Amino acid sequence: MSDNRVWSYSAVLMGSPILLKLFSHDEALASRVFSLIKQYEDLFTVNRADSQVMDINHAAGRHPVVVSRPVYELIKCAKAASQLPESAFNLAIGPLVKLWRIGFKGDSVPAADEIAARLRITRPQDVILDDAAASVFLAQPGMEIDLGAIAKGFIADRVRDYLHQQGVSDGLINLGGNVQTLGSPQGGWSIGVKKPFAAADALVGSIEVVNKSVVTSGTYERYFEQDGKLWHHILDPRSGYPLNNELDSVTVISTDSLDGDIWTTLLFGLGVEKGCALLRQRQDIEAIFVSKNREITLSSRRQFRFTPLDASYRLTDCTA
Ligand code: FAD
Ligand code: MG
């Protein structure tokens, strides 16, 4: 399909709508990009019985598993993110994700004692890594790694690198929540920030970036309702329940989508005040917080421009 000079190619991979935008008509390139994504999906998925991550999970409590370099490096990175101070990110959250089943058939609020039991097998320090062998060992039986909060970021960066190698200077890949951009067509890429719990095309604002990743994590994409409450898919590794604070969504602007994916979860866990305090020390990471009380909080804006599009939201910034 063409829209002016932009050619859009779509697919469904990783249970998500995937969109590739190019400035030339190149079906063959698009299909190579989709197969690259599929190859990584096949390594990382926990939604099928067979993948390298599932091999590690199946061997939990029994023996280490040697994996390919990308799987090892991504797990190492996810473990480091899980061990940051006050981190809401936890790569060993798998047993709880499987228990809640949020976004999949059969989701319901589990019994409190089941949540407590599974919390005991989600300790990041029980993911034992061996750099020399590139092996991963889950020290407790029943443990499961879940890379759902980081793998799309990693893959978006690999697509960017591949497009660069292929000589593409301007383009965009959207993996469903993870956008990575190349170049600056017409002065920059414009990316919408969705309005939570509204029509699919409703936006609270739009972001303009050049050569940046834009990642959003929100409570409104995957959730179910029970007992008059909304239960969404970003779990608090301390309680085992969905993270519950003032936020509806966090969008992170960074160079690498891998960082964006990690930071959306970190910032979601910290909330606006602590999140802003941390961002003031990190010039490389920027964020947009969308709160339940209809407030949009922006970080320094050195790496992006923001245009508000919904007058019912109040704009404020991290230094306020
Ligand atoms: P993020 O906020 O970045 O991550 C949330 C996801 O991370 C949760 O869904 C959970 O998987 C995990 N998680 C929850 N809490 C935490 C925490 N505290 N710390 C760390 N991780 C946490 N969806 C389908 O419906 N069908 C599929 O077949 C399917 N296959 C997939 C295969 C791959 C390789 C990947 C990466 C994703 C796949 N998904 C699939 C989507 C997946 O289930 C998640 O919904 C998706 O990755 C969430 O991404 P996000 O950016 O929306 O959320
Ligand atoms: Mg994430």
mmCIF file with all atom_site columns, C-alpha atoms in Angstrom, residues 17-86:
data_model
loop_
_atom_site.group_PDB
_atom_site.id
_atom_site.type_symbol
_atom_site.label_atom_id
_atom_site.label_alt_id
_atom_site.label_comp_id
_atom_site.label_asym_id
_atom_site.label_entity_id
_atom_site.label_seq_id
_atom_site.pdbx_PDB_ins_code
_atom_site.Cartn_x
_atom_site.Cartn_y
_atom_site.Cartn_z
_atom_site.occupancy
_atom_site.B_iso_or_equiv
_atom_site.pdbx_formal_charge
_atom_site.auth_seq_id
_atom_site.auth_comp_id
_atom_site.auth_asym_id
_atom_site.auth_atom_id
_atom_site.pdbx_PDB_model_num
ATOM 1  C CA . PRO A 1 17 ? 0.469  -6.349  14.519 1.00 0.00 ? 17 PRO A CA 1
ATOM 2  C CA . ILE A 1 18 ? 3.796  -5.498  12.860 1.00 0.00 ? 18 ILE A CA 1
ATOM 3  C CA . LEU A 1 19 ? 4.211  -2.513  10.555 1.00 0.00 ? 19 LEU A CA 1
ATOM 4  C CA . LEU A 1 20 ? 7.204  -1.663  8.371  1.00 0.00 ? 20 LEU A CA 1
ATOM 5  C CA . LYS A 1 21 ? 7.418  1.650   6.527  1.00 0.00 ? 21 LYS A CA 1
ATOM 6  C CA . LEU A 1 22 ? 9.866  2.188   3.692  1.00 0.00 ? 22 LEU A CA 1
ATOM 7  C CA . PHE A 1 23 ? 10.410 4.896   1.102  1.00 0.00 ? 23 PHE A CA 1
ATOM 8  C CA . SER A 1 24 ? 10.712 2.486   -1.768 1.00 0.00 ? 24 SER A CA 1
ATOM 9  C CA . HIS A 1 25 ? 8.523  -0.309  -3.012 1.00 0.00 ? 25 HIS A CA 1
ATOM 10 C CA . ASP A 1 26 ? 10.485 -3.401  -1.939 1.00 0.00 ? 26 ASP A CA 1
ATOM 11 C CA . GLU A 1 27 ? 8.360  -6.459  -1.124 1.00 0.00 ? 27 GLU A CA 1
ATOM 12 C CA . ALA A 1 28 ? 11.454 -8.665  -1.013 1.00 0.00 ? 28 ALA A CA 1
ATOM 13 C CA . LEU A 1 29 ? 13.128 -6.501  1.636  1.00 0.00 ? 29 LEU A CA 1
ATOM 14 C CA . ALA A 1 30 ? 9.905  -6.396  3.684  1.00 0.00 ? 30 ALA A CA 1
ATOM 15 C CA . SER A 1 31 ? 9.636  -10.152 3.601  1.00 0.00 ? 31 SER A CA 1
ATOM 16 C CA . ARG A 1 32 ? 13.290 -10.523 4.703  1.00 0.00 ? 32 ARG A CA 1
ATOM 17 C CA . VAL A 1 33 ? 12.581 -8.175  7.626  1.00 0.00 ? 33 VAL A CA 1
ATOM 18 C CA . PHE A 1 34 ? 9.539  -10.234 8.643  1.00 0.00 ? 34 PHE A CA 1
ATOM 19 C CA . SER A 1 35 ? 11.546 -13.472 8.466  1.00 0.00 ? 35 SER A CA 1
ATOM 20 C CA . LEU A 1 36 ? 14.257 -11.921 10.638 1.00 0.00 ? 36 LEU A CA 1
ATOM 21 C CA . ILE A 1 37 ? 11.610 -11.048 13.250 1.00 0.00 ? 37 ILE A CA 1
ATOM 22 C CA . LYS A 1 38 ? 10.188 -14.563 12.987 1.00 0.00 ? 38 LYS A CA 1
ATOM 23 C CA . GLN A 1 39 ? 13.649 -16.092 13.581 1.00 0.00 ? 39 GLN A CA 1
ATOM 24 C CA . TYR A 1 40 ? 14.016 -14.125 16.814 1.00 0.00 ? 40 TYR A CA 1
ATOM 25 C CA . GLU A 1 41 ? 10.449 -14.932 17.849 1.00 0.00 ? 41 GLU A CA 1
ATOM 26 C CA . ASP A 1 42 ? 11.283 -18.630 17.430 1.00 0.00 ? 42 ASP A CA 1
ATOM 27 C CA . LEU A 1 43 ? 14.278 -18.238 19.783 1.00 0.00 ? 43 LEU A CA 1
ATOM 28 C CA . PHE A 1 44 ? 12.577 -16.150 22.476 1.00 0.00 ? 44 PHE A CA 1
ATOM 29 C CA . THR A 1 45 ? 8.923  -17.182 22.592 1.00 0.00 ? 45 THR A CA 1
ATOM 30 C CA . VAL A 1 46 ? 7.357  -18.715 25.711 1.00 0.00 ? 46 VAL A CA 1
ATOM 31 C CA . ASN A 1 47 ? 4.003  -19.095 23.983 1.00 0.00 ? 47 ASN A CA 1
ATOM 32 C CA . ARG A 1 48 ? 4.974  -22.407 22.420 1.00 0.00 ? 48 ARG A CA 1
ATOM 33 C CA . ALA A 1 49 ? 6.603  -25.514 23.918 1.00 0.00 ? 49 ALA A CA 1
ATOM 34 C CA . ASP A 1 50 ? 9.736  -25.231 21.778 1.00 0.00 ? 50 ASP A CA 1
ATOM 35 C CA . SER A 1 51 ? 12.186 -22.330 21.762 1.00 0.00 ? 51 SER A CA 1
ATOM 36 C CA . GLN A 1 52 ? 15.602 -21.787 23.307 1.00 0.00 ? 52 GLN A CA 1
ATOM 37 C CA . VAL A 1 53 ? 14.007 -19.912 26.207 1.00 0.00 ? 53 VAL A CA 1
ATOM 38 C CA . MET A 1 54 ? 11.560 -22.804 26.717 1.00 0.00 ? 54 MET A CA 1
ATOM 39 C CA . ASP A 1 55 ? 14.507 -25.261 26.704 1.00 0.00 ? 55 ASP A CA 1
ATOM 40 C CA . ILE A 1 56 ? 15.927 -23.296 29.656 1.00 0.00 ? 56 ILE A CA 1
ATOM 41 C CA . ASN A 1 57 ? 12.523 -23.272 31.387 1.00 0.00 ? 57 ASN A CA 1
ATOM 42 C CA . HIS A 1 58 ? 11.982 -27.010 30.878 1.00 0.00 ? 58 HIS A CA 1
ATOM 43 C CA . ALA A 1 59 ? 15.367 -27.703 32.526 1.00 0.00 ? 59 ALA A CA 1
ATOM 44 C CA . ALA A 1 60 ? 14.623 -25.553 35.617 1.00 0.00 ? 60 ALA A CA 1
ATOM 45 C CA . GLY A 1 61 ? 15.996 -27.091 38.802 1.00 0.00 ? 61 GLY A CA 1
ATOM 46 C CA . ARG A 1 62 ? 17.765 -29.794 36.772 1.00 0.00 ? 62 ARG A CA 1
ATOM 47 C CA . HIS A 1 63 ? 20.601 -28.611 34.539 1.00 0.00 ? 63 HIS A CA 1
ATOM 48 C CA . PRO A 1 64 ? 22.093 -25.635 32.640 1.00 0.00 ? 64 PRO A CA 1
ATOM 49 C CA . VAL A 1 65 ? 21.222 -25.168 28.962 1.00 0.00 ? 65 VAL A CA 1
ATOM 50 C CA . VAL A 1 66 ? 23.649 -23.810 26.360 1.00 0.00 ? 66 VAL A CA 1
ATOM 51 C CA . VAL A 1 67 ? 21.928 -21.226 24.160 1.00 0.00 ? 67 VAL A CA 1
ATOM 52 C CA . SER A 1 68 ? 22.821 -19.104 21.130 1.00 0.00 ? 68 SER A CA 1
ATOM 53 C CA . ARG A 1 69 ? 24.582 -15.762 21.659 1.00 0.00 ? 69 ARG A CA 1
ATOM 54 C CA . PRO A 1 70 ? 21.569 -13.476 21.138 1.00 0.00 ? 70 PRO A CA 1
ATOM 55 C CA . VAL A 1 71 ? 19.505 -15.467 23.651 1.00 0.00 ? 71 VAL A CA 1
ATOM 56 C CA . TYR A 1 72 ? 22.360 -15.475 26.168 1.00 0.00 ? 72 TYR A CA 1
ATOM 57 C CA . GLU A 1 73 ? 23.091 -11.752 25.783 1.00 0.00 ? 73 GLU A CA 1
ATOM 58 C CA . LEU A 1 74 ? 19.438 -10.753 26.058 1.00 0.00 ? 74 LEU A CA 1
ATOM 59 C CA . ILE A 1 75 ? 18.959 -12.874 29.190 1.00 0.00 ? 75 ILE A CA 1
ATOM 60 C CA . LYS A 1 76 ? 22.122 -11.366 30.696 1.00 0.00 ? 76 LYS A CA 1
ATOM 61 C CA . CYS A 1 77 ? 20.818 -7.877  29.983 1.00 0.00 ? 77 CYS A CA 1
ATOM 62 C CA . ALA A 1 78 ? 17.371 -8.751  31.400 1.00 0.00 ? 78 ALA A CA 1
ATOM 63 C CA . LYS A 1 79 ? 18.959 -10.134 34.573 1.00 0.00 ? 79 LYS A CA 1
ATOM 64 C CA . ALA A 1 80 ? 20.997 -6.944  35.050 1.00 0.00 ? 80 ALA A CA 1
ATOM 65 C CA . ALA A 1 81 ? 17.829 -4.828  34.633 1.00 0.00 ? 81 ALA A CA 1
ATOM 66 C CA . SER A 1 82 ? 16.077 -7.048  37.180 1.00 0.00 ? 82 SER A CA 1
ATOM 67 C CA . GLN A 1 83 ? 18.795 -6.396  39.746 1.00 0.00 ? 83 GLN A CA 1
ATOM 68 C CA . LEU A 1 84 ? 18.799 -2.585  39.559 1.00 0.00 ? 84 LEU A CA 1
ATOM 69 C CA . PRO A 1 85 ? 17.755 -0.870  42.809 1.00 0.00 ? 85 PRO A CA 1
ATOM 70 C CA . GLU A 1 86 ? 13.937 -0.817  43.231 1.00 0.00 ? 86 GLU A CA 1
#
